[in-house]
PDB file of C-alpha atoms in Angstrom:
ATOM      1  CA  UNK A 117     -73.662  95.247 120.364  1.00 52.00           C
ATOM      2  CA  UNK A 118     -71.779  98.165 120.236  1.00 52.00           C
ATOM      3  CA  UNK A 119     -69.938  97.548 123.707  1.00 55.00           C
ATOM      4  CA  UNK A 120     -68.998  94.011 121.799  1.00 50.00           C
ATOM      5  CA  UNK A 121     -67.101  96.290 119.267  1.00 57.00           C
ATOM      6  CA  UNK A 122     -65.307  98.378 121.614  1.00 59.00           C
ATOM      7  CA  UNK A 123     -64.147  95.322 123.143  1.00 58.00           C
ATOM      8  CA  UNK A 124     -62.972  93.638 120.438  1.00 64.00           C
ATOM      9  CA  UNK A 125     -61.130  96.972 119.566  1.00 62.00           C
ATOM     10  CA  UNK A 126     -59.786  97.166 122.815  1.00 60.00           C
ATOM     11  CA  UNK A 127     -58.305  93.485 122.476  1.00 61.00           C
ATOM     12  CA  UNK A 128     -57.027  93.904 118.690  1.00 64.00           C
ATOM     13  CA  UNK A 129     -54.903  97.187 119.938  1.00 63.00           C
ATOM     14  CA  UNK A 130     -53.755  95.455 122.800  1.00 61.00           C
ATOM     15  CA  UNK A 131     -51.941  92.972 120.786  1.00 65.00           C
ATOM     16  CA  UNK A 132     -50.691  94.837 118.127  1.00 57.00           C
ATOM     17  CA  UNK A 133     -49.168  96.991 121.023  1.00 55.00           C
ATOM     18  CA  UNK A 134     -48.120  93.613 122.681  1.00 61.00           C
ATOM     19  CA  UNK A 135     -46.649  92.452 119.871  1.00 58.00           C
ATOM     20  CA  UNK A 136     -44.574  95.770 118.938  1.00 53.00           C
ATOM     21  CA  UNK A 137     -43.208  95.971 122.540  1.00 52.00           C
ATOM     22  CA  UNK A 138     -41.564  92.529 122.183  1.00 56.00           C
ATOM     23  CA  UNK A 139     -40.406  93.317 119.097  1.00 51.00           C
ATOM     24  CA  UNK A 140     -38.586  96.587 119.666  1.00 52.00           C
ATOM     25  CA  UNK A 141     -36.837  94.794 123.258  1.00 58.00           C
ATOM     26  CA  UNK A 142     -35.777  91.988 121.321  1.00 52.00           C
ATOM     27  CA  UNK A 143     -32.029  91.846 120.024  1.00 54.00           C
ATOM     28  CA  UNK A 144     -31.025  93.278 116.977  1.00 52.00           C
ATOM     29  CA  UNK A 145     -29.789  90.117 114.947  1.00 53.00           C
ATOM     30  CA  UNK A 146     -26.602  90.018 114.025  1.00 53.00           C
ATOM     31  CA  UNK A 147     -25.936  90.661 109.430  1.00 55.00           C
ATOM     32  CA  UNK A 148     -24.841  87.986 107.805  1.00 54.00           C
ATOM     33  CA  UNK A 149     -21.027  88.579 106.293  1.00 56.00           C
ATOM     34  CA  UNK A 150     -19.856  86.727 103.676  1.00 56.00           C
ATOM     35  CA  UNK A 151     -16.994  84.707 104.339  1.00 57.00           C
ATOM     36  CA  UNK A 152     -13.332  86.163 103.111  1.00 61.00           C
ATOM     37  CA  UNK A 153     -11.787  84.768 100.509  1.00 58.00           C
ATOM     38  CA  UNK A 154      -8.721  83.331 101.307  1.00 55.00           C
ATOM     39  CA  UNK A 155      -5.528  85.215 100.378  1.00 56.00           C
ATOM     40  CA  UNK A 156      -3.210  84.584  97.282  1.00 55.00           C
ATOM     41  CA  UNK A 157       0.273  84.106  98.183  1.00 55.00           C
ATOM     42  CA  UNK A 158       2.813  85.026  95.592  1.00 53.00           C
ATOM     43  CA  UNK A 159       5.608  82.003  95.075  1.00 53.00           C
ATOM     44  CA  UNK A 160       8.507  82.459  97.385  1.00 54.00           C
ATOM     45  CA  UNK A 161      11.654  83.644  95.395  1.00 54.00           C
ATOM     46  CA  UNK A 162      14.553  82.045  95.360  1.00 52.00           C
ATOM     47  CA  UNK A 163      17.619  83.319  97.457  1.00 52.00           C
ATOM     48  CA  UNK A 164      19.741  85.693  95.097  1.00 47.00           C
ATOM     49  CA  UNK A 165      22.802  84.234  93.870  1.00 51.00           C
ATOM     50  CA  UNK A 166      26.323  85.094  95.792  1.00 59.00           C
ATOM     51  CA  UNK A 167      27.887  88.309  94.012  1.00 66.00           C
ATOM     52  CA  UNK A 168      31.266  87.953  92.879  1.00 71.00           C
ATOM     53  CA  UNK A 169      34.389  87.552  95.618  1.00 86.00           C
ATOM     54  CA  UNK A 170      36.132  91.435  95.449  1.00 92.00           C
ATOM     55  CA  UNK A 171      39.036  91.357  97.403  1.00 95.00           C
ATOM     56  CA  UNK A 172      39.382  95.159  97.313  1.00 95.00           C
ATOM     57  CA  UNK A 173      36.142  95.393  98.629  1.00 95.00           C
ATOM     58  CA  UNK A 174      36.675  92.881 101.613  1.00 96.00           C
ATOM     59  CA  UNK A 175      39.431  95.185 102.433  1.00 96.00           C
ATOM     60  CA  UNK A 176      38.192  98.195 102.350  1.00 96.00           C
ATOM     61  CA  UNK A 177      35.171  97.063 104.588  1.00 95.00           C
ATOM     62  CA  UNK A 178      38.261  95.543 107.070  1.00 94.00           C
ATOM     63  CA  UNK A 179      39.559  99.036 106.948  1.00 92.00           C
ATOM     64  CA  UNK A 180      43.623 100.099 107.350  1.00 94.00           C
ATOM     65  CA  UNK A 181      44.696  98.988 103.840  1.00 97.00           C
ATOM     66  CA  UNK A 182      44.545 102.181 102.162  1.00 97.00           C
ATOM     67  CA  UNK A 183      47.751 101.986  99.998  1.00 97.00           C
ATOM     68  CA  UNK A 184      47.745  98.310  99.847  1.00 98.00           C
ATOM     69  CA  UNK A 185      44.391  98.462  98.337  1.00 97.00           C
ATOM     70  CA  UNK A 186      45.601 101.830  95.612  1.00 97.00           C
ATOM     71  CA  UNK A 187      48.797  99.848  94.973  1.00 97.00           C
ATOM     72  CA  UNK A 188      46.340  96.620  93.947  1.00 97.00           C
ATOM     73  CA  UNK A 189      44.397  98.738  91.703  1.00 96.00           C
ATOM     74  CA  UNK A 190      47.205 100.671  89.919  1.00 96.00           C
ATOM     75  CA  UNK A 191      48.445  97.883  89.013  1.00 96.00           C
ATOM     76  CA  UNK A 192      45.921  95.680  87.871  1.00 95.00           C
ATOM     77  CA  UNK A 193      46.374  92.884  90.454  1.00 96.00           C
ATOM     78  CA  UNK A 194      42.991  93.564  91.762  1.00 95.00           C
ATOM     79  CA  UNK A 195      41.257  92.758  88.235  1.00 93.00           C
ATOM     80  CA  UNK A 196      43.154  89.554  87.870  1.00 92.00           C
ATOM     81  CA  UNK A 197      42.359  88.470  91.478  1.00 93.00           C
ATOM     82  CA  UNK A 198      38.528  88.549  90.736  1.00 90.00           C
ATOM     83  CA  UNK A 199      39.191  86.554  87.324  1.00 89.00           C
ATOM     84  CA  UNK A 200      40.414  84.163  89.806  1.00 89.00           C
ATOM     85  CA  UNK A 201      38.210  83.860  91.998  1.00 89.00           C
ATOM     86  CA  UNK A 202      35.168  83.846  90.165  1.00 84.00           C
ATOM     87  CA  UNK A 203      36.386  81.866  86.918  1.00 81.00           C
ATOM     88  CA  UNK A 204      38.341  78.917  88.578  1.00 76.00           C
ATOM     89  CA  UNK A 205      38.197  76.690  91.362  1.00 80.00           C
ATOM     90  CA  UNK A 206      41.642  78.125  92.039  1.00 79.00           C
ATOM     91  CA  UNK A 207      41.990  79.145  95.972  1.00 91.00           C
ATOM     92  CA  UNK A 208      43.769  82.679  96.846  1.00 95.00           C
ATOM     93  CA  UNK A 209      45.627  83.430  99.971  1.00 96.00           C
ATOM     94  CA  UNK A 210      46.953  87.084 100.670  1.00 97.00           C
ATOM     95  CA  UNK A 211      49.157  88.071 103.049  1.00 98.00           C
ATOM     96  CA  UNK A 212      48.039  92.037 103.686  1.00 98.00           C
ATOM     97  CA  UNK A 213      49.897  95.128 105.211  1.00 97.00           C
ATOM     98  CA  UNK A 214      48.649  97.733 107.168  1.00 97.00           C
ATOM     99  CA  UNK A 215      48.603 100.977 106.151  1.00 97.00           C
ATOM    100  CA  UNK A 216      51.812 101.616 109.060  1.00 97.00           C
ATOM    101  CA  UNK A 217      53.357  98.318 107.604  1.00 97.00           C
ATOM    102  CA  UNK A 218      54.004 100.644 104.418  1.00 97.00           C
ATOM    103  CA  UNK A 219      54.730 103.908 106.292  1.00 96.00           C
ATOM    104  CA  UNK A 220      57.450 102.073 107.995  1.00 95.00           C
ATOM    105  CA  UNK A 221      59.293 101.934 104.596  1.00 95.00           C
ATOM    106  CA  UNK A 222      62.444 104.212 104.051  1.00 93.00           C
ATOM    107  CA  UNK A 223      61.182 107.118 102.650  1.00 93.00           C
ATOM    108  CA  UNK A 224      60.282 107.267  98.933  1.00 93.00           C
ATOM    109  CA  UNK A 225      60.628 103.449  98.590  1.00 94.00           C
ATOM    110  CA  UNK A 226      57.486 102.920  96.552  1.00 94.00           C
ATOM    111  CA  UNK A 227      57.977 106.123  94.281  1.00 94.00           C
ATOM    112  CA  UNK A 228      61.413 104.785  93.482  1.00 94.00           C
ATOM    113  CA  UNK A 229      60.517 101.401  92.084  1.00 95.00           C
ATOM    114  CA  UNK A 230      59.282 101.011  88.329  1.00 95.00           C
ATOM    115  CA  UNK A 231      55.937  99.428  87.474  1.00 95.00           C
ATOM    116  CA  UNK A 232      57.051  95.947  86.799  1.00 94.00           C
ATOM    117  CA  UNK A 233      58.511  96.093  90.360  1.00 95.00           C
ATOM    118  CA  UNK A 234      55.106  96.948  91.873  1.00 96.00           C
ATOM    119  CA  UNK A 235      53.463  94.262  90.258  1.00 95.00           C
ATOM    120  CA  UNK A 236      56.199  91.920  91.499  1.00 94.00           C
ATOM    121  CA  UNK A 237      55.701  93.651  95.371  1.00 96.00           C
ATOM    122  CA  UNK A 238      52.022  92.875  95.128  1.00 97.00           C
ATOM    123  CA  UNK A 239      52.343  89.695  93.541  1.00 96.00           C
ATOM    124  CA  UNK A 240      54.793  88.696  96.335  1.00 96.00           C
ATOM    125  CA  UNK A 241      52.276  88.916  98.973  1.00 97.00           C
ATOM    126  CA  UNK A 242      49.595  86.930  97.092  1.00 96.00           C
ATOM    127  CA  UNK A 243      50.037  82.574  97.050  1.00 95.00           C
ATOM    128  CA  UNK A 244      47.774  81.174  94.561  1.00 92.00           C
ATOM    129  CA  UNK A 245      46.578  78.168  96.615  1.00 92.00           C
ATOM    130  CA  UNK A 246      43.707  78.685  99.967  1.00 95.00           C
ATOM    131  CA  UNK A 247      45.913  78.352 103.137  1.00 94.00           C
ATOM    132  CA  UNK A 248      44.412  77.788 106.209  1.00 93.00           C
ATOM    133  CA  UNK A 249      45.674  78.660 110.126  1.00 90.00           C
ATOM    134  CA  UNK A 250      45.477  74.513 110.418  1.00 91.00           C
ATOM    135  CA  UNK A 251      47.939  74.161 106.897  1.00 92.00           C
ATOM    136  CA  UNK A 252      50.405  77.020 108.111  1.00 92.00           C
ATOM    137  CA  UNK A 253      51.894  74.217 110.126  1.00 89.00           C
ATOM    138  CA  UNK A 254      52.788  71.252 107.595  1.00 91.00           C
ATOM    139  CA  UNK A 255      53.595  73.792 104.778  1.00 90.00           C
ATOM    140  CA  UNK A 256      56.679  73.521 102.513  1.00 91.00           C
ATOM    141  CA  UNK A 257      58.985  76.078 102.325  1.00 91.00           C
ATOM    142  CA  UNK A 258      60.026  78.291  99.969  1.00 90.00           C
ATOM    143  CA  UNK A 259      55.731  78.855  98.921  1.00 91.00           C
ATOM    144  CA  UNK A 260      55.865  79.385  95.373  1.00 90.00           C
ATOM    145  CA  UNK A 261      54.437  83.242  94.911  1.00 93.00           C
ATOM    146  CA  UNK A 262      52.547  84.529  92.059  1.00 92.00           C
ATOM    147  CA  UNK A 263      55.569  86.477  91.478  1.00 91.00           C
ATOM    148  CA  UNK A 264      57.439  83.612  91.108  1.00 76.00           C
ATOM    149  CA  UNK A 265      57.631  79.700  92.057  1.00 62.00           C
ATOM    150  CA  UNK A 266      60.901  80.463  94.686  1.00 52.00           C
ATOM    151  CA  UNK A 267      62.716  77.813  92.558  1.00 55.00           C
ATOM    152  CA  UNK A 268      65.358  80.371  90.989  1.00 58.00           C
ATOM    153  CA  UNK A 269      65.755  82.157  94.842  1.00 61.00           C
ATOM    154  CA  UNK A 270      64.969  85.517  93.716  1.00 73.00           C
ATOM    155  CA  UNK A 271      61.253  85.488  95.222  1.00 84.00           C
ATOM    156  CA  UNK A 272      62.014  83.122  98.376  1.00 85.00           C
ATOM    157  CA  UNK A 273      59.014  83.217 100.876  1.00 92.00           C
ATOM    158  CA  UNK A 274      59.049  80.713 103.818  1.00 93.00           C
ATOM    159  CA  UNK A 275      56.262  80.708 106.601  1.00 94.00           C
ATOM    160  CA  UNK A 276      57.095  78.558 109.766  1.00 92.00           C
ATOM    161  CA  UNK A 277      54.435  77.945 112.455  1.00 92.00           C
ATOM    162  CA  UNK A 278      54.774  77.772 116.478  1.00 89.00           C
ATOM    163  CA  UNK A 279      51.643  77.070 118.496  1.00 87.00           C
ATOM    164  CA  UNK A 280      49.575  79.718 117.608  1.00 88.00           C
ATOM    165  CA  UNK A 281      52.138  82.185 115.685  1.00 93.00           C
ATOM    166  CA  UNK A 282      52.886  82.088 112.224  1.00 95.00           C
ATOM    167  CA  UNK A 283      56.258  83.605 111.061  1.00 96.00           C
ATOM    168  CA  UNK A 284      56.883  84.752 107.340  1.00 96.00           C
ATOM    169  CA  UNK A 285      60.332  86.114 106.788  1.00 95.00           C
ATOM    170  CA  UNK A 286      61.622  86.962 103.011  1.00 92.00           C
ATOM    171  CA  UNK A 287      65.177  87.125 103.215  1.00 87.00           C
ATOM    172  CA  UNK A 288      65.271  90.801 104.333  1.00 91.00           C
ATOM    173  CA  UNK A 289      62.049  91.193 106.114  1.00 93.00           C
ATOM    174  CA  UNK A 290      60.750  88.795 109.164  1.00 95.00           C
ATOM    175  CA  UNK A 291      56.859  89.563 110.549  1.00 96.00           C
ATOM    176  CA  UNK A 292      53.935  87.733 111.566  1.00 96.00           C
ATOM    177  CA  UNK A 293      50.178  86.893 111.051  1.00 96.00           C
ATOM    178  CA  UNK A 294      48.597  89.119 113.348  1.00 95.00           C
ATOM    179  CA  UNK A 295      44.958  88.491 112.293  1.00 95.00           C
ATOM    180  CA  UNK A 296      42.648  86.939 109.931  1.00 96.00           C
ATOM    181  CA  UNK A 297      40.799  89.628 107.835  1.00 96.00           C
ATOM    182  CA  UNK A 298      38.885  87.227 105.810  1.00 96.00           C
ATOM    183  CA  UNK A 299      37.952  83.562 104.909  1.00 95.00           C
ATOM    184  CA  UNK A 300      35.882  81.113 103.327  1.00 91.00           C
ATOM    185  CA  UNK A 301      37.568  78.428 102.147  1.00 89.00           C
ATOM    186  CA  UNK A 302      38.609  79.565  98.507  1.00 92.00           C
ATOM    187  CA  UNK A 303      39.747  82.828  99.786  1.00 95.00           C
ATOM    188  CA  UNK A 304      41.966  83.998 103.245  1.00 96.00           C
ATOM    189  CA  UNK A 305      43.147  87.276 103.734  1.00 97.00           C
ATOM    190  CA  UNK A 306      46.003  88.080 106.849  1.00 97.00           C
ATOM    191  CA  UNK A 307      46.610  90.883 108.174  1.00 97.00           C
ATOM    192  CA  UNK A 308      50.724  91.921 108.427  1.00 97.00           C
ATOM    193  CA  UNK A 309      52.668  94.469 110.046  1.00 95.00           C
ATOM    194  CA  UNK A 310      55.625  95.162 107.717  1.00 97.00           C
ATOM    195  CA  UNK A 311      55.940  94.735 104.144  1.00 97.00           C
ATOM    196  CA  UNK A 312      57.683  91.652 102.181  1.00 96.00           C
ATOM    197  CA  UNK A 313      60.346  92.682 100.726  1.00 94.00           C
ATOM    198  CA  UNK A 314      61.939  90.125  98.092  1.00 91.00           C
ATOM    199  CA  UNK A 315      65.337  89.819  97.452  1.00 88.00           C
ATOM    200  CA  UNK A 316      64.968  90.549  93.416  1.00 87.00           C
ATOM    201  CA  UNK A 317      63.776  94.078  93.963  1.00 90.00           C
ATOM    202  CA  UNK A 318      65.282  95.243  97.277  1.00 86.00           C
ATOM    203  CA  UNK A 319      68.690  93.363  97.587  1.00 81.00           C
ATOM    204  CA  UNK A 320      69.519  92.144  93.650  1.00 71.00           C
ATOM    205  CA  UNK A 321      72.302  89.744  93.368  1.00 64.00           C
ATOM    206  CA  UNK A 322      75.379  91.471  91.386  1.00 59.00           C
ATOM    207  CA  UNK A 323      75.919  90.054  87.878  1.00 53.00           C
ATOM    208  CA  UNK A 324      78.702  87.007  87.877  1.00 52.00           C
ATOM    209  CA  UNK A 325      82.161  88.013  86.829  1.00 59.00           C
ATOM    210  CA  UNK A 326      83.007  87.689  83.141  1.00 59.00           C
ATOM    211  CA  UNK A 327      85.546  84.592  82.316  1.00 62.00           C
ATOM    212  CA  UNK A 328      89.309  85.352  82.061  1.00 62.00           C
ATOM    213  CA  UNK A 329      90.514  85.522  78.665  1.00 65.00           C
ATOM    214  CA  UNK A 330      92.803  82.658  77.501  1.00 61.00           C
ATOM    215  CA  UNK A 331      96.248  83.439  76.336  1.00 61.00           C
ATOM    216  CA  UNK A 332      97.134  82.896  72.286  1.00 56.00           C
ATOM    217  CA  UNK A 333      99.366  80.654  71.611  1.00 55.00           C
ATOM    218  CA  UNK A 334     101.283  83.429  70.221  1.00 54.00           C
ATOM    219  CA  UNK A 335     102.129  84.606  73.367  1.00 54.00           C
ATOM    220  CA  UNK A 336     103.256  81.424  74.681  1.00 52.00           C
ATOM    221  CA  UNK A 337     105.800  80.891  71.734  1.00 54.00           C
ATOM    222  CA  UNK A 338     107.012  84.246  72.428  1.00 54.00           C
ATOM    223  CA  UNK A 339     107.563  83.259  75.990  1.00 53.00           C
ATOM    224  CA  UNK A 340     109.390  79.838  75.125  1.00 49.00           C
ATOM    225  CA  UNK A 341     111.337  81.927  73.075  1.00 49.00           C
ATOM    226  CA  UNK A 342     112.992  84.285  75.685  1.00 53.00           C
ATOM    227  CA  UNK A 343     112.868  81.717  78.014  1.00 51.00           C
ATOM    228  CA  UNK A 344     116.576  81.332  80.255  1.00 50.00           C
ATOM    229  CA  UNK A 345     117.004  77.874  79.065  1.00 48.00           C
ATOM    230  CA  UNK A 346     117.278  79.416  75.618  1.00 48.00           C
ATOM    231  CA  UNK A 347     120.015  81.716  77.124  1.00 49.00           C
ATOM    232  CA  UNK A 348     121.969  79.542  78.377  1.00 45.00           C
ATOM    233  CA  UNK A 349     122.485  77.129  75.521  1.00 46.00           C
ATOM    234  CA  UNK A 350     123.507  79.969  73.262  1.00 50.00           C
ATOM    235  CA  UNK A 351     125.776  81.508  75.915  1.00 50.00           C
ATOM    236  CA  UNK A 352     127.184  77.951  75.950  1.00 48.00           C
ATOM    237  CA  UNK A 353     127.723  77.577  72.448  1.00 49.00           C
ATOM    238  CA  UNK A 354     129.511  80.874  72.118  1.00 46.00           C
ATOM    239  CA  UNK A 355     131.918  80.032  74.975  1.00 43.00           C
ATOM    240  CA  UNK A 356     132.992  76.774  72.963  1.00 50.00           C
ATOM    241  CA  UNK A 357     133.349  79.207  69.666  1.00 45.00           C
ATOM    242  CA  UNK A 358     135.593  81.686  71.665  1.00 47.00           C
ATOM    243  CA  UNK A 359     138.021  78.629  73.517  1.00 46.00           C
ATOM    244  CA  UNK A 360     138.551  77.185  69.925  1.00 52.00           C
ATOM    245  CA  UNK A 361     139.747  80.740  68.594  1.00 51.00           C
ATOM    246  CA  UNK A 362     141.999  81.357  71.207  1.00 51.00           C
ATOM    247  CA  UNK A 363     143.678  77.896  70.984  1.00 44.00           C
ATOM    248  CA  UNK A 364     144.083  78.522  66.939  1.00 49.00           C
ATOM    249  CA  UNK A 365     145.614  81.646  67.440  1.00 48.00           C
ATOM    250  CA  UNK A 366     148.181  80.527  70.078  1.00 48.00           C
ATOM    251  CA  UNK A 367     149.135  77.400  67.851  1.00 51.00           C
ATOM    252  CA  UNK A 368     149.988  80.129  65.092  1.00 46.00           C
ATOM    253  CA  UNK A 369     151.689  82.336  67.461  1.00 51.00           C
ATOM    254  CA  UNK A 370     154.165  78.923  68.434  1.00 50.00           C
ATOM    255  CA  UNK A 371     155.054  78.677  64.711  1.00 52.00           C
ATOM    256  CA  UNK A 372     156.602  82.074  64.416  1.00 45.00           C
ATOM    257  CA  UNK A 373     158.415  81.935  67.229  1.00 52.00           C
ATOM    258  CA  UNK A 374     160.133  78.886  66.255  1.00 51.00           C
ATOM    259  CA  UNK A 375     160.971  79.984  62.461  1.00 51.00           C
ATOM    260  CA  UNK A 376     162.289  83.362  63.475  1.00 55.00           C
ATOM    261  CA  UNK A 377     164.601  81.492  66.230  1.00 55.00           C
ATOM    262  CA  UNK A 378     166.512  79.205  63.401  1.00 51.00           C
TER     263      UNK A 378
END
């Protein structure tokens, strides 16, 4: 009986031992994660809107229009371009110097002119219609400036075009396009290598001549007056005054003679 109990003992811890030796070389199962929640996009934002066209700025960022650029902003050109711009449908083109176009001037040009005359310079260069390269070639000539509309030939401003050059002359100064700075269909800036001088400020026309005064009629009496014509006749008549004298005084004379002879 007893050696029935040891083997039943025997065969119990055999398979619990069995039993724990499959379990400790089986794999490790794998934890359960809980599936991620998908992620919450934020709306896409719309595009920011254009900021404003600033003409100073586009030429600053082109570089070599240092004065151009001063003289724009000194004299308030540069606010009125970007009321322009940004207010109408209007389109701006600008023809720009260089920086050398304005040290090429005589020396103390600018300092000599008076404020109204710098607007009109600035205003010279600027047309207030967009031009294109393509347009430069069925333009009309004189362009009407926004210093003036050319029809009074103080401000003339003519651009011709030949293949690909485009000439702009003012009267006193002749240059060319030698680049385009900036465009975008509402506004192009060109680069230019002198300055545009207009007539009004650099060569003014002299004031006409003042009438001649008519004569009074005065004068002209006094000239009938002493006229030889007038001579003559009274040189005439005292001729016939002097023959009839004579003549009475010989008759006279005759008479005498004969009395004292009897």
């Amino acid at each position: 009986m007893k050696q029935f109990d040891h083997l039943m003992l025997f065969f119990l811890l055999h398979t619990c031992c069995s039993t724990l030796l499959t379990l400790a070389q089986a794999p490790a199962a794998a934890p359960v994660v809980a599936p991620k929640a998908a992620p919450v996009l934020a709306p896409a934002s719309s595009p920011a809107p254009p900021g404003p066209t600033n003409v100073t700025k586009i030429l600053e960022k082109a570089g070599q229009f240092s004065t151009f650029i001063r003289l724009m902003k000194a004299t308030q050109v540069a606010n009125q371009l970007l009321g322009q711009l940004n207010n109408t449908n209007n389109g701006i083109t600008i023809f720009a110097p260089t920086d050398s176009a304005f040290s090429s001037l005589k020396s103390g040009t600018l300092n000599s002119l008076s404020d109204e005359q710098k607007v009109e310079l600035i205003q010279f260069h600027i047309i207030p219609t967009y031009l294109s390269s393509a347009q430069f070639q069925t333009i009309s000539n004189p362009l009407r400036t926004q210093a003036s509309d050319s029809g009074d030939g103080k401000f003339p401003l003519n651009v011709t075009s030949t293949g690909d050059t485009v000439n702009i002359t003012s009267g006193l100064t002749n240059t060319s396009v030698s680049g385009t700075v900036y465009t975008d269909g509402q506004l192009a800036v060109y680069q230019i290598d002198r300055v545009l001088q207009p007539l009004q400020i650099f060569d003014p026309r002299p004031p006409a001549p003042a009438p001649a005064p008519a004569k009074s009629k005065k004068k002209k009496d006094d000239d009938v007056a002493d006229s030889p014509a007038d001579d003559s006749t009274d040189n005439s008549k005292a001729v016939r005054f002097t023959i009839g004298n004579n003549v009475g005084l010989f008759g006279v004379t005759a008479i005498v003679i004969a009395l004292i002879s009897l």
